Coordinates of C-alpha atoms and ligand atoms in Angstrom, one line a residue:
X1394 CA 113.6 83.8 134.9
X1395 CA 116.6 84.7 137.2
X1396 CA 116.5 82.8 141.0
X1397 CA 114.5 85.3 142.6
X1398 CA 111.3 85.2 140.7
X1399 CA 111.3 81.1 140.8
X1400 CA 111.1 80.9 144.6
X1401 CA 107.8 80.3 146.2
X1402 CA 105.5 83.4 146.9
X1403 CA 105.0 84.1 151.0
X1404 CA 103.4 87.1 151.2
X1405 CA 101.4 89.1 148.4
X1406 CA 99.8 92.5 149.2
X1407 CA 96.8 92.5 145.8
X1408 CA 95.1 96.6 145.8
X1409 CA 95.7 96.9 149.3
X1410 CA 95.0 100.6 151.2
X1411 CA 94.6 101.9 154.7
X1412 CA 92.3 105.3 155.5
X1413 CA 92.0 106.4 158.8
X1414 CA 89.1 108.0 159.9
X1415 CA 89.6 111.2 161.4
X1416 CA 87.0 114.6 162.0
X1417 CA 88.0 116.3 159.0
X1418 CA 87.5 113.6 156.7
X1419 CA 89.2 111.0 155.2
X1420 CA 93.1 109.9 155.5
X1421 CA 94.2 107.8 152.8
X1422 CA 97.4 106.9 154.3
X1423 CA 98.4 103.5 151.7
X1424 CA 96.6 103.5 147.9
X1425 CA 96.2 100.8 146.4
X1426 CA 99.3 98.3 147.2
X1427 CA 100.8 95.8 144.6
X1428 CA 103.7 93.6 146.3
X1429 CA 105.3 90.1 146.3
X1430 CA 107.7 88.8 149.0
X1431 CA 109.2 85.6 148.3
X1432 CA 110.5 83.6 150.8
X1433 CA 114.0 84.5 152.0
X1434 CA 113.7 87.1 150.2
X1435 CA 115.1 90.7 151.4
X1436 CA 113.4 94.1 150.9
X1437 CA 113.8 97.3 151.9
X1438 CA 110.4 99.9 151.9
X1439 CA 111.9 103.5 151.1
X1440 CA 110.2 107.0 151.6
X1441 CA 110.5 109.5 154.1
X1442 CA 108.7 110.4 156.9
X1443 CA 104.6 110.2 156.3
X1444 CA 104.7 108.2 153.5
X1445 CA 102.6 105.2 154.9
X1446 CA 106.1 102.7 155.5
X1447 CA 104.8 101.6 159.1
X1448 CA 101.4 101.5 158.5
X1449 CA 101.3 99.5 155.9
X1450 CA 103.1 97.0 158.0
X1451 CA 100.9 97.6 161.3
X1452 CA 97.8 96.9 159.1
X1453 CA 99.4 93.5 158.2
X1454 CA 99.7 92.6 161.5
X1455 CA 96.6 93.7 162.5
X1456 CA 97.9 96.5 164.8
X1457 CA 96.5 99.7 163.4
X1458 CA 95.1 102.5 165.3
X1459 CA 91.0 101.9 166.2
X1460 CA 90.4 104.5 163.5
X1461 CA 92.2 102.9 160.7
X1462 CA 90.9 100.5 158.1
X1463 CA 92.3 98.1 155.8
X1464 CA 90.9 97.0 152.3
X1465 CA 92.1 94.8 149.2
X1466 CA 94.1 91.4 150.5
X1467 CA 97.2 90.5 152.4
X1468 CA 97.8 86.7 151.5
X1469 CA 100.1 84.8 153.7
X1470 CA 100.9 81.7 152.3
X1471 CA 97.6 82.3 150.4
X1472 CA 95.6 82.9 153.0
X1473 CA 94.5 86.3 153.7
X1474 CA 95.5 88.0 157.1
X1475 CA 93.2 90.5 156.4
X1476 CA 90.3 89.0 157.4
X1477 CA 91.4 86.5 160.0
X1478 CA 89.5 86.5 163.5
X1479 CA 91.7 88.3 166.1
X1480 CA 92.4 84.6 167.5
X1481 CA 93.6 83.2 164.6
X1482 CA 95.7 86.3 163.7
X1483 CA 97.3 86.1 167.1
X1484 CA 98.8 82.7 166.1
X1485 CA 100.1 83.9 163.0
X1486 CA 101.8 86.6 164.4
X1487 CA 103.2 85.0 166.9
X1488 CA 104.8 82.1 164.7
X1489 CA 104.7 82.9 160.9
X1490 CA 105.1 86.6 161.0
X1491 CA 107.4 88.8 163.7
X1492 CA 108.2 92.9 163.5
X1493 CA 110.5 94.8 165.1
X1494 CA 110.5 98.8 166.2
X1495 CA 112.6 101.3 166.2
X1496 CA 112.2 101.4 169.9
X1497 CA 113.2 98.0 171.8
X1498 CA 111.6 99.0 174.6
X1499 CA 108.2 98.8 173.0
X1500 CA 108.6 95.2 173.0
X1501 CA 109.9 94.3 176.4
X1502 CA 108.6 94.7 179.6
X1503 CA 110.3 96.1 181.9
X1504 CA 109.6 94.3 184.9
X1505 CA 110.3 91.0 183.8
X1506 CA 113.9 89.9 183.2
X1507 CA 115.1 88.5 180.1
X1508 CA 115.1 85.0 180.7
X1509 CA 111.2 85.7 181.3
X1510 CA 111.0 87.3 178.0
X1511 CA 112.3 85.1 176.0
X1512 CA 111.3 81.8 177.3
X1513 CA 107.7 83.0 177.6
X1514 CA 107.5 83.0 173.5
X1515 CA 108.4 79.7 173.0
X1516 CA 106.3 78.1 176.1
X1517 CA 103.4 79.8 174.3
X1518 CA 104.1 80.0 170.7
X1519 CA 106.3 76.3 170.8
X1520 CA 105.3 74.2 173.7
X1521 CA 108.5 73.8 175.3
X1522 CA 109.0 73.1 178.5
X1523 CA 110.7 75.6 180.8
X1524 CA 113.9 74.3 180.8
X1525 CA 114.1 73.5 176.9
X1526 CA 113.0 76.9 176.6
X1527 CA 115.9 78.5 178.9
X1528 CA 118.4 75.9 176.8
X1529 CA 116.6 77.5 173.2
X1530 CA 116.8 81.1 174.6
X1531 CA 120.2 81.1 175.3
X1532 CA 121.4 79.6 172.2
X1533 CA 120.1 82.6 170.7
X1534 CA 121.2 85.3 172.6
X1535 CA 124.9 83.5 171.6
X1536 CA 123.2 84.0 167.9
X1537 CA 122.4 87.4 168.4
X1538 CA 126.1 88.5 169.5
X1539 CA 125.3 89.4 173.4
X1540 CA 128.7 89.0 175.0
X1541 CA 128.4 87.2 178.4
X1542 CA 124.9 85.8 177.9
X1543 CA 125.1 83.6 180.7
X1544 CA 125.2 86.6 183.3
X1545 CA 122.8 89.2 180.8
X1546 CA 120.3 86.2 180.4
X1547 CA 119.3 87.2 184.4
X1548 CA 119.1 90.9 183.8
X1549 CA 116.6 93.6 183.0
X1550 CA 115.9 95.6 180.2
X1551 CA 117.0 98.8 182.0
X1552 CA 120.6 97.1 182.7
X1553 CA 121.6 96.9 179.1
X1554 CA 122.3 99.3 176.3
X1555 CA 119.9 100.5 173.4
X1556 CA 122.3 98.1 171.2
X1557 CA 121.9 95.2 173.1
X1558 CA 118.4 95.5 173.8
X1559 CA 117.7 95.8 169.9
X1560 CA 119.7 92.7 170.2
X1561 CA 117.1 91.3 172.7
X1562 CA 114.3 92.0 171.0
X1563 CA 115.9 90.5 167.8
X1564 CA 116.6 87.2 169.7
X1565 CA 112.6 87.5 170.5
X1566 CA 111.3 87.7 167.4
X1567 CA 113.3 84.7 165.8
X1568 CA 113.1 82.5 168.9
X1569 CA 109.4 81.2 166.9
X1570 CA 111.4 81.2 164.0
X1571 CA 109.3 83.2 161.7
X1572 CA 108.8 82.8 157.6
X1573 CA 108.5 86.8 157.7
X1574 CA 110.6 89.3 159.9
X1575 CA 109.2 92.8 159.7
X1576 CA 111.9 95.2 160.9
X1577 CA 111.1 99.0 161.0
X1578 CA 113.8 101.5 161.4
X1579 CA 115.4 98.9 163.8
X1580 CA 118.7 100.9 164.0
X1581 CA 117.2 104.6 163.6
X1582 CA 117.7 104.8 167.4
X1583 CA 121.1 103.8 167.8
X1584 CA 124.5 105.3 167.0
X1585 CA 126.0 104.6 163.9
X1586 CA 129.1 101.5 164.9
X1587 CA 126.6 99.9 166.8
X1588 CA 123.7 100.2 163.7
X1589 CA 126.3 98.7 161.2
X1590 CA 126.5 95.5 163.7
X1591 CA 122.5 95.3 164.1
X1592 CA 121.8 95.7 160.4
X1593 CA 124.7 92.4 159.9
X1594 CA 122.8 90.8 162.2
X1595 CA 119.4 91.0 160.3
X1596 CA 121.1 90.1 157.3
X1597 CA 123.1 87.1 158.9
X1598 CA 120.4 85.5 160.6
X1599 CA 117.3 85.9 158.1
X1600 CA 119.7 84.2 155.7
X1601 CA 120.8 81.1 158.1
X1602 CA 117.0 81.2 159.1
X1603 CA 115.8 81.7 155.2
X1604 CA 113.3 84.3 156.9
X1605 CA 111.8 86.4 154.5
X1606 CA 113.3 90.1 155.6
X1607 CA 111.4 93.2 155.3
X1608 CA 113.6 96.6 156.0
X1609 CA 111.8 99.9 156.5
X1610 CA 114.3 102.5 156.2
X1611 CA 113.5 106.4 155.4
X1612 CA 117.4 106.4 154.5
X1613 CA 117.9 105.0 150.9
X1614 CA 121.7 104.9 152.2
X1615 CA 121.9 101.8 154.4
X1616 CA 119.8 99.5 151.7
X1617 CA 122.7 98.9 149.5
X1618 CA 124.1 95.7 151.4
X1619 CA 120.9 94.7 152.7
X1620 CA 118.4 94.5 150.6
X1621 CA 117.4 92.6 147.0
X1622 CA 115.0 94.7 145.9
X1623 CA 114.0 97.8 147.1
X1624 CA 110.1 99.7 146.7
X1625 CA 109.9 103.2 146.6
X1626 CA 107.3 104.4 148.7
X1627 CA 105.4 108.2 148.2
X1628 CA 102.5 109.3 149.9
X1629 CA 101.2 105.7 150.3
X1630 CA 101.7 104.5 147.0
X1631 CA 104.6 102.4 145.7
X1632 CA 106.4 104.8 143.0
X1633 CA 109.1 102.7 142.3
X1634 CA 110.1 99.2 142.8
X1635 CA 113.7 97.4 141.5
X1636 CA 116.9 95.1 142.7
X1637 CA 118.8 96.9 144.3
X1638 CA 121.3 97.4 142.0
X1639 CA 119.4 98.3 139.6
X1640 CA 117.6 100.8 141.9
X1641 CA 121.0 102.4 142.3
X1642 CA 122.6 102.4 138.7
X1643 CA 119.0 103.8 137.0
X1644 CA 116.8 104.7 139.3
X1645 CA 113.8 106.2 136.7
X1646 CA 111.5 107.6 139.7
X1647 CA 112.2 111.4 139.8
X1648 CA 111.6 111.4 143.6
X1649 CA 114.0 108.3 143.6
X1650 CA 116.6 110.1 141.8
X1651 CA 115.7 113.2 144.4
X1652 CA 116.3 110.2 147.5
X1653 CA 119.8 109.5 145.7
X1654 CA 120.9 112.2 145.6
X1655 CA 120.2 113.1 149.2
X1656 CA 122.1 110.7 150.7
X1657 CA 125.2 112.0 152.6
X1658 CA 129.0 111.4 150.7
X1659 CA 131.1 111.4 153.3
X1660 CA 133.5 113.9 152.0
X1661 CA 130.5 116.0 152.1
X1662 CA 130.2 119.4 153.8
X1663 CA 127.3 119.7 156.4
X1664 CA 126.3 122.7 153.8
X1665 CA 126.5 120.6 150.7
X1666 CA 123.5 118.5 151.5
X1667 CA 120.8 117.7 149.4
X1668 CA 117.4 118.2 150.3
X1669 CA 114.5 117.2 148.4
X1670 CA 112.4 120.5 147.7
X1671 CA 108.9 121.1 149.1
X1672 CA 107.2 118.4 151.3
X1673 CA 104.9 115.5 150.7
X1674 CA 101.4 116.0 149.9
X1675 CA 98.3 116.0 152.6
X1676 CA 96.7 112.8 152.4
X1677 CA 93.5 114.4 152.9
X1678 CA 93.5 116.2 149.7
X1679 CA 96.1 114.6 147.5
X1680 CA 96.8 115.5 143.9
X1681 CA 94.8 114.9 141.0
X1682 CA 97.3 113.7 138.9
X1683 CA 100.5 112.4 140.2
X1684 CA 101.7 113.0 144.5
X1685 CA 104.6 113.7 143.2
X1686 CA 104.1 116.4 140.3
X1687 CA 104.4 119.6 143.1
X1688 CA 107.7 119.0 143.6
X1689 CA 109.0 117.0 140.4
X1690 CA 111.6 119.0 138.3
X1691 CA 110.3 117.1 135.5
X1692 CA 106.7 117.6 135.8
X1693 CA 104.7 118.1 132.7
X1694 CA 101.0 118.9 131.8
X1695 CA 99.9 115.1 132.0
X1696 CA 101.2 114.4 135.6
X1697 CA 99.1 117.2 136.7
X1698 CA 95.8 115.9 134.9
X1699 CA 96.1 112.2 135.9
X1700 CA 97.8 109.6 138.6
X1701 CA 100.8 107.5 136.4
X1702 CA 100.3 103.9 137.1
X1703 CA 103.2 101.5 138.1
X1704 CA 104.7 100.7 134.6
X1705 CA 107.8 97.4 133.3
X1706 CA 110.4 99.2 132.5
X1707 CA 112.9 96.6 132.2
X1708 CA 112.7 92.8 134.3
X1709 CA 111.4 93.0 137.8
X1710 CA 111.5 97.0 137.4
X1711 CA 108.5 99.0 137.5
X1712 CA 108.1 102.9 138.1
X1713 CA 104.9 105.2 138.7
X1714 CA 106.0 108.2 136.0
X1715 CA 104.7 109.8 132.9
X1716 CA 108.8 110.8 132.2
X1717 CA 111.0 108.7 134.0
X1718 CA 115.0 109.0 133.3
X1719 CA 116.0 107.2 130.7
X1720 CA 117.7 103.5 130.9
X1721 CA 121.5 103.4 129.9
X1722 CA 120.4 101.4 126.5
X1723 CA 117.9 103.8 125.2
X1724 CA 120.3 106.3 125.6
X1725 CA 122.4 104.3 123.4
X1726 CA 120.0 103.2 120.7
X1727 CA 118.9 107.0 120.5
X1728 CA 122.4 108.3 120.6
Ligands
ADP613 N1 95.6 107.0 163.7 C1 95.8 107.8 162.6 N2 94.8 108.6 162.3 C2 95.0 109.4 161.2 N3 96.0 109.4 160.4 C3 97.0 108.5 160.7 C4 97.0 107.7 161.8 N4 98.1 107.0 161.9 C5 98.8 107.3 160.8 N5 98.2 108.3 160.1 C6 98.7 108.9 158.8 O1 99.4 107.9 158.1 C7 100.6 108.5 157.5 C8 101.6 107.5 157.2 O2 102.2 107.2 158.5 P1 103.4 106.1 158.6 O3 103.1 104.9 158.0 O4 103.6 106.1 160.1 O5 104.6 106.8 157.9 P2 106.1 106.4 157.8 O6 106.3 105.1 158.6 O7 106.4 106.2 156.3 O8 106.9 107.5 158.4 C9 100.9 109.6 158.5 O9 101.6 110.7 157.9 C10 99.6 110.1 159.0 O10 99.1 111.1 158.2
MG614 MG1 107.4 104.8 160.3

């Protein structure tokens, strides 16, 4: 058993799905979800657009639209956040468990300055008083990198940059100092020097906090330094799920290969770019057999007649295919 697998469990997703009700029928926008976080542990949710990445996440934190639905079990620290009372879930999300957009805006108001903002979470969530709380708030805008925080701490939103109000919000979300940080396309928004710097900073301060991180990314590209395992996602199942290394090196998903070899080299002509074939399946009427067999170059009779189930390949890495690539060593032992 290698480091990872020995630390304590923090948050297990067991057969969990999400359909939305809409007029013409049913949306099954997450099947059947397997996944363990451990704590401190880093991973990064993959798949493009529309695969069911920030839903998944919403549904954990209990902010799903009124039409969707959430079944199977989402146990934090054992306990299922599924089926706690609005109350009780409001506690847990303001302490335990903490997500950040893509948008930083969608998490501060606009009329308050930051000071307000920040302090506000730990009167609430921590019980300081208002001047700890000022002291506590401004140690972490110093954590968070913002330059002059003395002066910014008395600004508003508008007065700052996208960058340093992702910075902001960051600052917000591990003021309570939570076991789980949700981040979902947290840099998406930003231009690409000031994205590097963000995506340090989640990976800096979930370590020094041993917050579990949780990156959701539609670009495979940026996991490589930031992530320990990664999970594949394809209309709203979980195709494929490894280290990150591993992911890389021999990735056995066809659709992951597809991802890999989309990424942008930068030597590489705008004209020269990769893009996946096709487009993902309608959730209202997926496949019979496997969501990806329309566009699969390696699609066979069987992943047309029925769904391929997460399978071991090798330690800690599993794949939902009927023909996925071959590993290095059975190349070698069939050579
Ligand atoms: N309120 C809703 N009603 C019906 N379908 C929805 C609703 N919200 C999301 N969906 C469906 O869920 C799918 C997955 O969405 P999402 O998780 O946001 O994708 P991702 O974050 O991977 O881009 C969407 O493509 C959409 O079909
Ligand atoms: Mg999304």
């Amino acid at each position: 058993m290698t480091d990872q697998t020995q630390k304590q469990v923090l948050l297990e997703l067991k057969d969990y799905s999400i359909t939305f009700k809409t007029p013409d029928g049913d949306v099954k926008a997450v099947s059947n979800m397997n996944l363990t976080v451990r704590r401190g542990e880093r991973i990064a949710i993959v798949g493009e657009s529309g695969s069911g990445k920030s839903q998944t996440f919403l549904g954990i934190m209990g902010l799903l639209a009124k039409n969707g639905q959430t079944s199977g079990q989402a146990l934090l620290e054992g306990r299922d956040v599924l089926s706690l009372k609005p109350r009780e879930l409001d506690k847990v999300r303001g302490k335990d468990m903490a997500m950040v957009f893509q948008d930083p805006m969608t998490a501060l108001n606009p009329s308050l300055k930051i000071s307000r903002q920040l302090t506000e979470q730990l009167e609430i969530h921590r019980g300081f008083t208002a001047r700890a709380a000022s002291v506590e708030a401004l140690d972490m805008l110093k954590r968070v990198g913002i330059p002059d925080p003395d002066r910014r701490f008395n600004l508003y939103p508008h007065e700052l940059s996208g960058g340093m109000r992702q910075r902001i919000v960051i600052a917000m979300a591990l003021l309570t100092k939570p076991k789980l940080l949700i981040a979902d396309e947290p840099t998406t928004a930003l231009d690409v020097t000031i994205q590097a710097q963000i995506l340090d900073l989640f990976n800096d301060l979930t370590a020094e906090m041993n917050t579990a991180l949780l990156m959701i990314t539609h670009d495979l590209g940026v996991v490589a330094g930031l992530a320990d395992r990664v999970a594949v996602m394809y209309a709203g199942r979980i195709v494929e799920e490894a280290p990150v290394d591993e992911l890389f090196e021999k990735p056995a998903h066809p659709y992951t290969a597809a991802l890999h070899a989309a990424i942008p080299r930068p030597d590489q002509d705008v004209d020269d770019l990769v893009v996946i074939p096709g487009r993902p399946p309608n959730l209202q009427h997926l496949p019979k057999g496997c969501n990806f067999s329309p566009r699969c170059p390696k699609v066979e009779d069987d992943c047309i007649d029925r769904p391929p189930q997460l399978e071991t390949l090798a330690p800690q890495h599993c794949a939902a295919c009927f023909h996925p690539f071959p590993r290095r060593e059975e190349l070698l032992t069939h050579a």
